[in-house]
PDB file of C-alpha atoms and ligand atoms in Angstrom:
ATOM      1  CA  UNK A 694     130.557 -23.851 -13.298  1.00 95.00           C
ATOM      2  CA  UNK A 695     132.511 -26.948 -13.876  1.00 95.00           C
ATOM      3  CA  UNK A 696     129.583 -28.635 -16.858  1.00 94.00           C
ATOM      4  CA  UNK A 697     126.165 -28.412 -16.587  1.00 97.00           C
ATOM      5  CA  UNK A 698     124.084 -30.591 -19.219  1.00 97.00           C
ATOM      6  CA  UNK A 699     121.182 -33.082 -19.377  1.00 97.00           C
ATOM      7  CA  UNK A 700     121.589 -36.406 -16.917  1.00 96.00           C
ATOM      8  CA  UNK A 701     120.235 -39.761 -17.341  1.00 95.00           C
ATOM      9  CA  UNK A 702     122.136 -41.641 -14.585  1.00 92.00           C
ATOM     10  CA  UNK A 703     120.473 -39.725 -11.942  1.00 93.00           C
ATOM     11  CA  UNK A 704     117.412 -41.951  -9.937  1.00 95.00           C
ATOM     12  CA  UNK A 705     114.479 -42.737 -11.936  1.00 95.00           C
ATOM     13  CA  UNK A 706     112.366 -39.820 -10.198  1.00 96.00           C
ATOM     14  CA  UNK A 707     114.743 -37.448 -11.140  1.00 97.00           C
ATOM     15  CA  UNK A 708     115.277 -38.367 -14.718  1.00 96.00           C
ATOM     16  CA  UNK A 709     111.850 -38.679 -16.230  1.00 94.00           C
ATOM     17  CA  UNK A 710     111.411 -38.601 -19.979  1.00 95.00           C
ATOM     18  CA  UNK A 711     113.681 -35.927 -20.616  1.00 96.00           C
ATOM     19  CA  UNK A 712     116.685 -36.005 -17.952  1.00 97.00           C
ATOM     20  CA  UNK A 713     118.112 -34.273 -15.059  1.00 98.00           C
ATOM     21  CA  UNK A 714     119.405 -30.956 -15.733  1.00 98.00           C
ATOM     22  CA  UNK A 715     122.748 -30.976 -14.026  1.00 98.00           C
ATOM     23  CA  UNK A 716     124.999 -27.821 -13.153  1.00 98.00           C
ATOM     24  CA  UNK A 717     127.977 -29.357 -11.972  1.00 96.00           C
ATOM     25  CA  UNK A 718     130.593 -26.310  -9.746  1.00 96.00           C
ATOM     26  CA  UNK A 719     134.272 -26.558  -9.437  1.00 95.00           C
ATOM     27  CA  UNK A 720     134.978 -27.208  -5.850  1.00 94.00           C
ATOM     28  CA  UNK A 721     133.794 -29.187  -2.574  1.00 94.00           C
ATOM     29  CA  UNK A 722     132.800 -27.939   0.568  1.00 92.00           C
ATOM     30  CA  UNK A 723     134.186 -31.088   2.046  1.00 96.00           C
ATOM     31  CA  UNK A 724     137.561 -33.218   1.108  1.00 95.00           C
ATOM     32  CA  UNK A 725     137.177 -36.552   0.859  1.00 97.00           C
ATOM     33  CA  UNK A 726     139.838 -38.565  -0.095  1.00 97.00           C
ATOM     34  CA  UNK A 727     138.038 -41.338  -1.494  1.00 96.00           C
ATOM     35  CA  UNK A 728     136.317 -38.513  -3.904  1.00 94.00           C
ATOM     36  CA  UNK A 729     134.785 -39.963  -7.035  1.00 85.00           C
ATOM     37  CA  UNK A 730     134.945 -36.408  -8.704  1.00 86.00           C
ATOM     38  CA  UNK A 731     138.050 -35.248  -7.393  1.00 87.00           C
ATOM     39  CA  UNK A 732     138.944 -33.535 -10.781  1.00 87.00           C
ATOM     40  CA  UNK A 733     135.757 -31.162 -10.219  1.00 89.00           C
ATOM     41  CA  UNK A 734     136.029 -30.947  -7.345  1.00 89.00           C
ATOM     42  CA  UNK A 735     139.408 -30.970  -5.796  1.00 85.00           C
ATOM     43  CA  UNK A 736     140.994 -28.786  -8.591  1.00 76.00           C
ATOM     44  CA  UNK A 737     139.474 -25.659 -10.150  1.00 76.00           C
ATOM     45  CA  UNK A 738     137.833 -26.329 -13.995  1.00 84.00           C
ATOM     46  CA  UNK A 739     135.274 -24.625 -16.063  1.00 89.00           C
ATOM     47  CA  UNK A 740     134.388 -20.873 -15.830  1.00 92.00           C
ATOM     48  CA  UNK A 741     133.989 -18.147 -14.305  1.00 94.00           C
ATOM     49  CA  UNK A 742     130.048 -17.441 -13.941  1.00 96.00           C
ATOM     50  CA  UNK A 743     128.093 -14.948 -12.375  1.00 98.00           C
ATOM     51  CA  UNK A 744     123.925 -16.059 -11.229  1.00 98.00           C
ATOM     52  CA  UNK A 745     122.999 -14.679 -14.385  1.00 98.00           C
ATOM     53  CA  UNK A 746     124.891 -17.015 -16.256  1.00 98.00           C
ATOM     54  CA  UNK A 747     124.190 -19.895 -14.205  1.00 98.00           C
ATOM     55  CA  UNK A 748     120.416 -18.821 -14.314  1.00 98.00           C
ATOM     56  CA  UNK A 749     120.828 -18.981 -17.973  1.00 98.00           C
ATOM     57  CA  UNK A 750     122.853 -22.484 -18.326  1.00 98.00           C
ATOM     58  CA  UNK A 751     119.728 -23.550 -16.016  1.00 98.00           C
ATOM     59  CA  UNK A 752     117.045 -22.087 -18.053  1.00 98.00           C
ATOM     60  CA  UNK A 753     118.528 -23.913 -21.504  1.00 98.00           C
ATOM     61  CA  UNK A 754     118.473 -27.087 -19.918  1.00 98.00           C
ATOM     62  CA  UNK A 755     115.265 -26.523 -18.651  1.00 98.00           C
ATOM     63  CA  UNK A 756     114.067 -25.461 -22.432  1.00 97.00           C
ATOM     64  CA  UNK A 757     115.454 -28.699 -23.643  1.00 97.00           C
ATOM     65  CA  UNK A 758     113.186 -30.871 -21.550  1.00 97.00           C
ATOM     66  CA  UNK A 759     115.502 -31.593 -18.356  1.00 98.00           C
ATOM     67  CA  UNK A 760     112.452 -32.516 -15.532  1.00 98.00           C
ATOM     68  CA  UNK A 761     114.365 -29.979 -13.178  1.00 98.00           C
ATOM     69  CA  UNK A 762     117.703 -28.298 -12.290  1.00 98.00           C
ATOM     70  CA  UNK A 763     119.731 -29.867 -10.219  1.00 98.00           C
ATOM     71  CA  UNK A 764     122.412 -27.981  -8.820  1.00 98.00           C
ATOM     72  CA  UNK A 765     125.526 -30.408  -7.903  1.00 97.00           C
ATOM     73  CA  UNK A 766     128.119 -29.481  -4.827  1.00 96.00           C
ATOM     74  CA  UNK A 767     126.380 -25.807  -4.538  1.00 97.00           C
ATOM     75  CA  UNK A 768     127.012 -24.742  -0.905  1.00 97.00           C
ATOM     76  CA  UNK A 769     130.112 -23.322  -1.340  1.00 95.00           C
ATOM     77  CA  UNK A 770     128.343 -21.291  -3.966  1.00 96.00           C
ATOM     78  CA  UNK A 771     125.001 -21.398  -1.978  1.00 97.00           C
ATOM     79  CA  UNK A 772     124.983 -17.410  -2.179  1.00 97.00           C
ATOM     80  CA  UNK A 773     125.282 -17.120  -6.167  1.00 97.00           C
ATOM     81  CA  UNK A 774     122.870 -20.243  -6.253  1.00 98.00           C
ATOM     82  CA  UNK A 775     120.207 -18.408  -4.298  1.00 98.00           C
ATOM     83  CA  UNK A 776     120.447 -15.391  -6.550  1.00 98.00           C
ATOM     84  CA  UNK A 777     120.523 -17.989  -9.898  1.00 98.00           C
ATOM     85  CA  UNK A 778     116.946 -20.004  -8.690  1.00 98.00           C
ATOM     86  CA  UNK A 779     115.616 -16.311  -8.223  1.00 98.00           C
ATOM     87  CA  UNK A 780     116.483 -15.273 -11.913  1.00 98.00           C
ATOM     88  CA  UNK A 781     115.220 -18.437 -13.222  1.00 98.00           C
ATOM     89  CA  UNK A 782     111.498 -17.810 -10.868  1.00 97.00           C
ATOM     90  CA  UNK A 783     111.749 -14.542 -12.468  1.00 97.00           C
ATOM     91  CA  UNK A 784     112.070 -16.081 -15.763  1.00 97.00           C
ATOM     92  CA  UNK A 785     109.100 -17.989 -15.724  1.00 97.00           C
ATOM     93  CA  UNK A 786     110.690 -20.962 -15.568  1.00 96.00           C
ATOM     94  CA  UNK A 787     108.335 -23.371 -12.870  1.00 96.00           C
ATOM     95  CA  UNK A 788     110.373 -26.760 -13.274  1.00 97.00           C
ATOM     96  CA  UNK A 789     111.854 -28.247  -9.471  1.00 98.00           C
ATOM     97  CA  UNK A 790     115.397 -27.161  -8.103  1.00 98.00           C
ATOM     98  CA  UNK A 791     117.000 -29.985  -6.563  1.00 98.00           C
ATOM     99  CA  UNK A 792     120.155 -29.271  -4.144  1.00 98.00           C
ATOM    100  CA  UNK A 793     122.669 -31.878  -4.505  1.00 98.00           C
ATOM    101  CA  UNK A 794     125.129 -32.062  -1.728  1.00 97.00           C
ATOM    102  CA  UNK A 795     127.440 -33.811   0.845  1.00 97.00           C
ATOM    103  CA  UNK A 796     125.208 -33.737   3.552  1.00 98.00           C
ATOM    104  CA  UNK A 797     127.552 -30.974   5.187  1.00 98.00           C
ATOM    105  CA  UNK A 798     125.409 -27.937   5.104  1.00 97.00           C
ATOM    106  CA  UNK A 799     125.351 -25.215   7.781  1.00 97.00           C
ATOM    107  CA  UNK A 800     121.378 -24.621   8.723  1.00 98.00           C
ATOM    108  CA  UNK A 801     122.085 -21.048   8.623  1.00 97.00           C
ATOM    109  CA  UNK A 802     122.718 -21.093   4.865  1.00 97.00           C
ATOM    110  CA  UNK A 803     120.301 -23.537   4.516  1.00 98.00           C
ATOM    111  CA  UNK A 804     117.277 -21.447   5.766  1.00 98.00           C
ATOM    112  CA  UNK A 805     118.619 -18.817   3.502  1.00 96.00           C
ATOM    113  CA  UNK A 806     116.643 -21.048   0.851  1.00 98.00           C
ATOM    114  CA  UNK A 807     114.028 -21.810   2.217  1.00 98.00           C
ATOM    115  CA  UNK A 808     111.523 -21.077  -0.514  1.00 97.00           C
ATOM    116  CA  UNK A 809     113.760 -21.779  -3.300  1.00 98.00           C
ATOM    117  CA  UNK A 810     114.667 -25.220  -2.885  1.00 98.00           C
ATOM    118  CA  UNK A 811     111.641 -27.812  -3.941  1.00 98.00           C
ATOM    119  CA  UNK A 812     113.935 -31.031  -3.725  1.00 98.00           C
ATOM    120  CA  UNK A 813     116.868 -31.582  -1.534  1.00 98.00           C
ATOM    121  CA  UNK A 814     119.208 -34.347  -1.997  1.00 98.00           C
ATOM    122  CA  UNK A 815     122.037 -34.963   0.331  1.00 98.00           C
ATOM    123  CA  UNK A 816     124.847 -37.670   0.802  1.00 97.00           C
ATOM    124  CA  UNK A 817     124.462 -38.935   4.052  1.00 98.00           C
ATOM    125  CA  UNK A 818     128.182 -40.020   4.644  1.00 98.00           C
ATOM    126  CA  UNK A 819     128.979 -40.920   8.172  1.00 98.00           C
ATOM    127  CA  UNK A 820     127.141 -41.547  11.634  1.00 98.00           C
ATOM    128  CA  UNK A 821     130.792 -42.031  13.006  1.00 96.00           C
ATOM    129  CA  UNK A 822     132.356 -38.439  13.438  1.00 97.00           C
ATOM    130  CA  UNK A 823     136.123 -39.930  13.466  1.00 98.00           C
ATOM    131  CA  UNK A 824     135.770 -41.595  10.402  1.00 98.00           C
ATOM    132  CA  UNK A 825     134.040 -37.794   8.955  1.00 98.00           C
ATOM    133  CA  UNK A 826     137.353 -36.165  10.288  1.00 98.00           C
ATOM    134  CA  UNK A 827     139.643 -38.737   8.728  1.00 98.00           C
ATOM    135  CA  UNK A 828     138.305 -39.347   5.619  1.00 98.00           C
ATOM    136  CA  UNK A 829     136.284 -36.618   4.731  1.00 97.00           C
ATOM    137  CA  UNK A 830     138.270 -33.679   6.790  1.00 97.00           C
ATOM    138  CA  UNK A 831     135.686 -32.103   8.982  1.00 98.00           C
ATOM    139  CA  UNK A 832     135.306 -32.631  12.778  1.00 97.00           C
ATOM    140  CA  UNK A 833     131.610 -33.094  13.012  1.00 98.00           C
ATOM    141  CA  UNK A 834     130.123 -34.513  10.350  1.00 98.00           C
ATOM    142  CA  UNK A 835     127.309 -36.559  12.016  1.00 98.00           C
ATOM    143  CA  UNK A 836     126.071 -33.800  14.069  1.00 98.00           C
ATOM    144  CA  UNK A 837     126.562 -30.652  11.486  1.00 98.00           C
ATOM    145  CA  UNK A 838     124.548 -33.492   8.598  1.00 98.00           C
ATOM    146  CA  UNK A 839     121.822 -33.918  11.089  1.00 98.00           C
ATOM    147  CA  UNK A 840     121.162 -30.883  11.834  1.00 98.00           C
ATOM    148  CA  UNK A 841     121.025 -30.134   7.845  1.00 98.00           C
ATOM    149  CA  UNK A 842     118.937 -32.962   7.638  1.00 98.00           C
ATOM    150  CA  UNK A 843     116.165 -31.977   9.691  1.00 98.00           C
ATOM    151  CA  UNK A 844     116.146 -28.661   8.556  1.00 98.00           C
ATOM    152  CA  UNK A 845     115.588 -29.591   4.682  1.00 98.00           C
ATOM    153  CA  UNK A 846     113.187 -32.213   5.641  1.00 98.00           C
ATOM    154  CA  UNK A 847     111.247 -28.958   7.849  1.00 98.00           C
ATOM    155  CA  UNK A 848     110.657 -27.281   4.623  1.00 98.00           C
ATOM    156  CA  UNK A 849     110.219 -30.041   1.835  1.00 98.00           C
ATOM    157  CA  UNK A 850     109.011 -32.943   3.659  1.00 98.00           C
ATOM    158  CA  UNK A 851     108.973 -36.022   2.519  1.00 98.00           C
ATOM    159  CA  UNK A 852     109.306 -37.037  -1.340  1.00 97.00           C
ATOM    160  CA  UNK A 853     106.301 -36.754  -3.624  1.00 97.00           C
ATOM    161  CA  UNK A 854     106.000 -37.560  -7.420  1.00 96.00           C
ATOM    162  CA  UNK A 855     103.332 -36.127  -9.915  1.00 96.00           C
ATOM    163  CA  UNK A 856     101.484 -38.402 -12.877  1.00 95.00           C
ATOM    164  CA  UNK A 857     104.922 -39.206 -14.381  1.00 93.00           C
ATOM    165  CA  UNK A 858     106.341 -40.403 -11.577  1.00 94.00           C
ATOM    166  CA  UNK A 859     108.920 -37.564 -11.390  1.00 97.00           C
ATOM    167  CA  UNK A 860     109.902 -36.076  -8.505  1.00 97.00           C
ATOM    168  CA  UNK A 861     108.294 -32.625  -7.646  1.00 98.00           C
ATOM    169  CA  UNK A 862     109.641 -31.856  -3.988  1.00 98.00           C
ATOM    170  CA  UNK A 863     110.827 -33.476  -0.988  1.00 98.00           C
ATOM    171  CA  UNK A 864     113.787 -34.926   0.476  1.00 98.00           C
ATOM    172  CA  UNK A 865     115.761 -37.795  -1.241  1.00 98.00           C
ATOM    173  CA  UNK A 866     118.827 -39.214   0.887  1.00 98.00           C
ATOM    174  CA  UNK A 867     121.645 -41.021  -0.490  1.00 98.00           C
ATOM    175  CA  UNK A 868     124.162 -43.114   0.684  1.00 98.00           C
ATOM    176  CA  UNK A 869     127.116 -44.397  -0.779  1.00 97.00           C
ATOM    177  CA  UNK A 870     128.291 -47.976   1.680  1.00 97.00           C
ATOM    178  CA  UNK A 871     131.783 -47.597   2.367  1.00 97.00           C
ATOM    179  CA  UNK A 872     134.243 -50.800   2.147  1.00 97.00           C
ATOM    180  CA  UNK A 873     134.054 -52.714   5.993  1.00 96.00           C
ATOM    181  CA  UNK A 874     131.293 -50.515   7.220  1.00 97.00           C
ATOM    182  CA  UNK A 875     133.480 -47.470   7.691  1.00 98.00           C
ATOM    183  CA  UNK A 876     130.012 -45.426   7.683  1.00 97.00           C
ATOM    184  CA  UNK A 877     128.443 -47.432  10.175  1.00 98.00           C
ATOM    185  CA  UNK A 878     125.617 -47.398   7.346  1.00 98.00           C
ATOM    186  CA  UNK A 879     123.051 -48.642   9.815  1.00 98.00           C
ATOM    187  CA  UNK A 880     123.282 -46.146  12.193  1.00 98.00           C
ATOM    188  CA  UNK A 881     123.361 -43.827   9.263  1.00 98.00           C
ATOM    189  CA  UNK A 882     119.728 -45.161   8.371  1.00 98.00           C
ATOM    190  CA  UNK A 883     118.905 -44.859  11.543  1.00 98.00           C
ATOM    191  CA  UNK A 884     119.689 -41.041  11.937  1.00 98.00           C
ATOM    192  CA  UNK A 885     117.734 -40.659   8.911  1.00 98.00           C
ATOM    193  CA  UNK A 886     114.472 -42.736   9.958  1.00 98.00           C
ATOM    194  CA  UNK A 887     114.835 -40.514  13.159  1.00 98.00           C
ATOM    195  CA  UNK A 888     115.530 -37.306  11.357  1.00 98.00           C
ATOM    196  CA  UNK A 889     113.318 -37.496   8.737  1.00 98.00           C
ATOM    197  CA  UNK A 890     110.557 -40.008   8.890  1.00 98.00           C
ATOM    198  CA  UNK A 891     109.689 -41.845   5.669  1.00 97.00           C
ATOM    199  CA  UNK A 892     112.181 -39.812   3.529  1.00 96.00           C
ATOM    200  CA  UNK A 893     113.323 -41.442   0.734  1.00 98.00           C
ATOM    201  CA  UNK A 894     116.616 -43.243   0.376  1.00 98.00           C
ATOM    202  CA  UNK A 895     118.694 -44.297  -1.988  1.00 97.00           C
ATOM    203  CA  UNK A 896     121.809 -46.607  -0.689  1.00 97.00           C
ATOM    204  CA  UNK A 897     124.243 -46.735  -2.913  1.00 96.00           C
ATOM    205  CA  UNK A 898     126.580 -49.541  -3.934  1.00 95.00           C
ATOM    206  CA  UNK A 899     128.989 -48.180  -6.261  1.00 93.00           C
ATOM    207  CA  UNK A 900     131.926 -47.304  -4.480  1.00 95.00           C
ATOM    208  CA  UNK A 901     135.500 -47.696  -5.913  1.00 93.00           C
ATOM    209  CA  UNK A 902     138.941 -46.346  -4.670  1.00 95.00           C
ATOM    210  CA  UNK A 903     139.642 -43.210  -6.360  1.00 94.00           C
ATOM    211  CA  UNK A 904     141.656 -39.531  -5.452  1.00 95.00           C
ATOM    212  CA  UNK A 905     143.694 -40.756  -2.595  1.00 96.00           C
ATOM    213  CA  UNK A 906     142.060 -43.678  -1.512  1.00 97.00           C
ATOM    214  CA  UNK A 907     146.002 -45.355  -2.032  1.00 97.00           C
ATOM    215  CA  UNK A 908     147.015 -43.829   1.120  1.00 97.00           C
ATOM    216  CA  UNK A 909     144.066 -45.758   3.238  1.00 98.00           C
ATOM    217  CA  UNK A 910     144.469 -49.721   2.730  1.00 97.00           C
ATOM    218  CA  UNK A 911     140.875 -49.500   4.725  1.00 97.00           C
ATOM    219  CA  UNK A 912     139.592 -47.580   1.275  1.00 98.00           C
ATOM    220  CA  UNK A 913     140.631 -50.335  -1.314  1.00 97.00           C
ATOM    221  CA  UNK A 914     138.726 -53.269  -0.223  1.00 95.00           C
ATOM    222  CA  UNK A 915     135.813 -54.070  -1.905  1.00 90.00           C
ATOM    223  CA  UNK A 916     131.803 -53.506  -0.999  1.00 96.00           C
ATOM    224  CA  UNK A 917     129.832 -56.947  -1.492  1.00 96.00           C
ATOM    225  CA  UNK A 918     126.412 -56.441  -3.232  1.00 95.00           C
ATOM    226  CA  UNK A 919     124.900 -58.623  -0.256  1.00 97.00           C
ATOM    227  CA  UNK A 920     125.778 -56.061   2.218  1.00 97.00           C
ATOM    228  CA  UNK A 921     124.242 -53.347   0.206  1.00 97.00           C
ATOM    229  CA  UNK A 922     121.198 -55.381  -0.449  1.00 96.00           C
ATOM    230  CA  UNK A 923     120.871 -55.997   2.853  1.00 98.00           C
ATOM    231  CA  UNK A 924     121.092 -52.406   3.912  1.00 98.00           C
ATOM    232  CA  UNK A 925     118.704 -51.498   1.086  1.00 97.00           C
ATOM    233  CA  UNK A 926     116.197 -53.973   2.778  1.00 97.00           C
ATOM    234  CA  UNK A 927     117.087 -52.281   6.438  1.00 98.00           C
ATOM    235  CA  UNK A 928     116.022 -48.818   5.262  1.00 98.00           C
ATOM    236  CA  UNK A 929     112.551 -50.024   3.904  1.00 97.00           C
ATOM    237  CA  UNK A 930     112.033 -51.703   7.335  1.00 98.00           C
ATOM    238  CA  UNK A 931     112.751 -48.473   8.825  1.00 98.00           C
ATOM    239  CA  UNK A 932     110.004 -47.011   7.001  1.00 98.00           C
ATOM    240  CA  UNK A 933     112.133 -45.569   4.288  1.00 98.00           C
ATOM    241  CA  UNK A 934     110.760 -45.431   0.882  1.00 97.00           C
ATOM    242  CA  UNK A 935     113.687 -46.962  -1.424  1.00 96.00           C
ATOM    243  CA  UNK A 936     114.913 -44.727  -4.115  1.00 95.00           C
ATOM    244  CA  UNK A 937     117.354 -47.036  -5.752  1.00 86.00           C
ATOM    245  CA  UNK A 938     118.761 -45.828  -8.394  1.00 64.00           C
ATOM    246  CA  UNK A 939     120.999 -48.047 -10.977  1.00 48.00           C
ATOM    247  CA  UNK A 940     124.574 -48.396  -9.774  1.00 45.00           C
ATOM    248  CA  UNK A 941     126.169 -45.785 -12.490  1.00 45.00           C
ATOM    249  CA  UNK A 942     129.524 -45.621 -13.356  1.00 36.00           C
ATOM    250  CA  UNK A 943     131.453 -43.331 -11.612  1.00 36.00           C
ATOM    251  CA  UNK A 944     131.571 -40.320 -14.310  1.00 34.00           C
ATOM    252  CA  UNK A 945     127.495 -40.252 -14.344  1.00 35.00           C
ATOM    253  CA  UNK A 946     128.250 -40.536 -10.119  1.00 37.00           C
ATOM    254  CA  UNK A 947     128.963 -36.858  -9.749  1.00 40.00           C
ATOM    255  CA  UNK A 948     126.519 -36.989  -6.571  1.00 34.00           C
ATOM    256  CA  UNK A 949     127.022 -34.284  -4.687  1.00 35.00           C
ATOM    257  CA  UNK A 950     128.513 -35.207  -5.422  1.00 37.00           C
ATOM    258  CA  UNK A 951     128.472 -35.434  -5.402  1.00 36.00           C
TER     259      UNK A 951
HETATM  260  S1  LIG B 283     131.323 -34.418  -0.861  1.00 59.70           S
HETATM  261 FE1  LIG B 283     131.409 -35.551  -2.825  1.00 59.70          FE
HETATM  262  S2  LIG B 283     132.363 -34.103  -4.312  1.00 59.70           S
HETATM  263 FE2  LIG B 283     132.776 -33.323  -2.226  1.00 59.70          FE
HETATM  264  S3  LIG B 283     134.807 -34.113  -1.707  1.00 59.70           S
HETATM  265 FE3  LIG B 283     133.258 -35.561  -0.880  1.00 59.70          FE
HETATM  266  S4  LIG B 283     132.981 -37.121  -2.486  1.00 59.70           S
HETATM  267 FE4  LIG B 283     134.020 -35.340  -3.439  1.00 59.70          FE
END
């Protein structure tokens, strides 16, 4: 476990009155080079913890109020997380388990929690499979992140909120819009209106150059606000129920990342 405390920069369904309880893991299934988090998760920090002791980070945070546990870049972990959400079931504790992630997640691991997941939350990164291999270091992103896609939206459906307006189980997409449309972010939205009808989405805006976006001139241009605007307005006319969040700075970005 890299941190793990109570997050307010999370969307507004996930926050609540009392915050997002985030457990943050050393480590990245994927490699992006543009990574906002590379310190996490490109180099090895925080400790050594077995599902007890994650099941007991998650059960304090819970205790304190936290609306749920949300687990951040688990699937390289996805075995000790599956044994953690079973501790804290066993615990008594009843509050949802969201699973934060790249978008890059094998359905055989993912059917491995089915049951244990209420709310999944993904980072839908590419539709374009080069730019998945170049910049994030995987051959088939768009394909492997479809497949994952339709599989978490099988067993939580779309989003739904209770009286507080807090998430309780579902899907929730995001998006982060890469500088000149690397991400072909329409296409993107359109795999996900396909994939998983009236999910909800939240396109992101904030990206910045960071880890070795240097080496890519492509990675250091800027994103204009119209485009993601416009993109936000795309998803809701693909029947996409808009999840914006605020555009955080890029330490309360940890969104999958991430
Ligand atoms: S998925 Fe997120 S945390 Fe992982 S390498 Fe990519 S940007 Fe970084």
């Amino acid at each position: 476990m890299a941190s793990a405390g109570p997050h307010f920069g999370e969307e507004p369904v996930l926050v609540g009155k009392g915050g997002s309880g985030t457990v943050f893991f050393s480590g990245c299934s994927l490699d992006c080079v543009f990574c906002q988090n590379d310190d996490i998760s490109h180099g090895v920090s925080g400790q050594k913890a077995s599902p007890a002791q994650i099941a007991a980070t998650a059960m304090r945070l819970a205790g304190t109020g936290c609306v749920n546990i949300n687990f951040v870049t688990p699937t390289h972990v996805a075995h000790a997380v599956a044994q953690a959400i079973a501790l804290i079931r066993e615990g008594g504790c009843t509050v949802p388990v969201v699973y934060n992630c790249g978008g890059y997640e094998p359905v055989e691991v993912l059917r491995l929690l089915d049951g244990l997941v209420e709310i999944y939350m993904p980072d839908l990164k590419w539709a374009d499979a080069d730019a998945g291999r170049k910049y994030s270091g995987v051959p088939d992103y768009p394909a492997v992140a479809t497949a994952a896609l339709a599989e978490m939206y099988r067993q939580v459906g779309t989003l739904k909120t209770d009286g507080r307006g807090v998430a309780t189980r579902g899907v929730l997409v995001r998006h982060l819009v890469m500088p000149d449309d690397l991400s072909r972010s329409r296409d993107v939205i359109d795999i996900v209106a396909r994939t998983a009808p009236g999910c909800a989405i939240n396109v992101m805006g904030q990206y910045h150059p960071a880890y070795r976006a240097g080496e890519f001139p492509e990675l250091m241009a800027h994103v204009p606000r119209r485009n993601v605007d416009d993109l936000r307005e795309y998803a809701a006319s693909q029947g996409l129920v808009r999840a914006d969040g605020v555009d955080r700075p890029d330490r309360d970005q940890r969104i999958d990342d991430q």
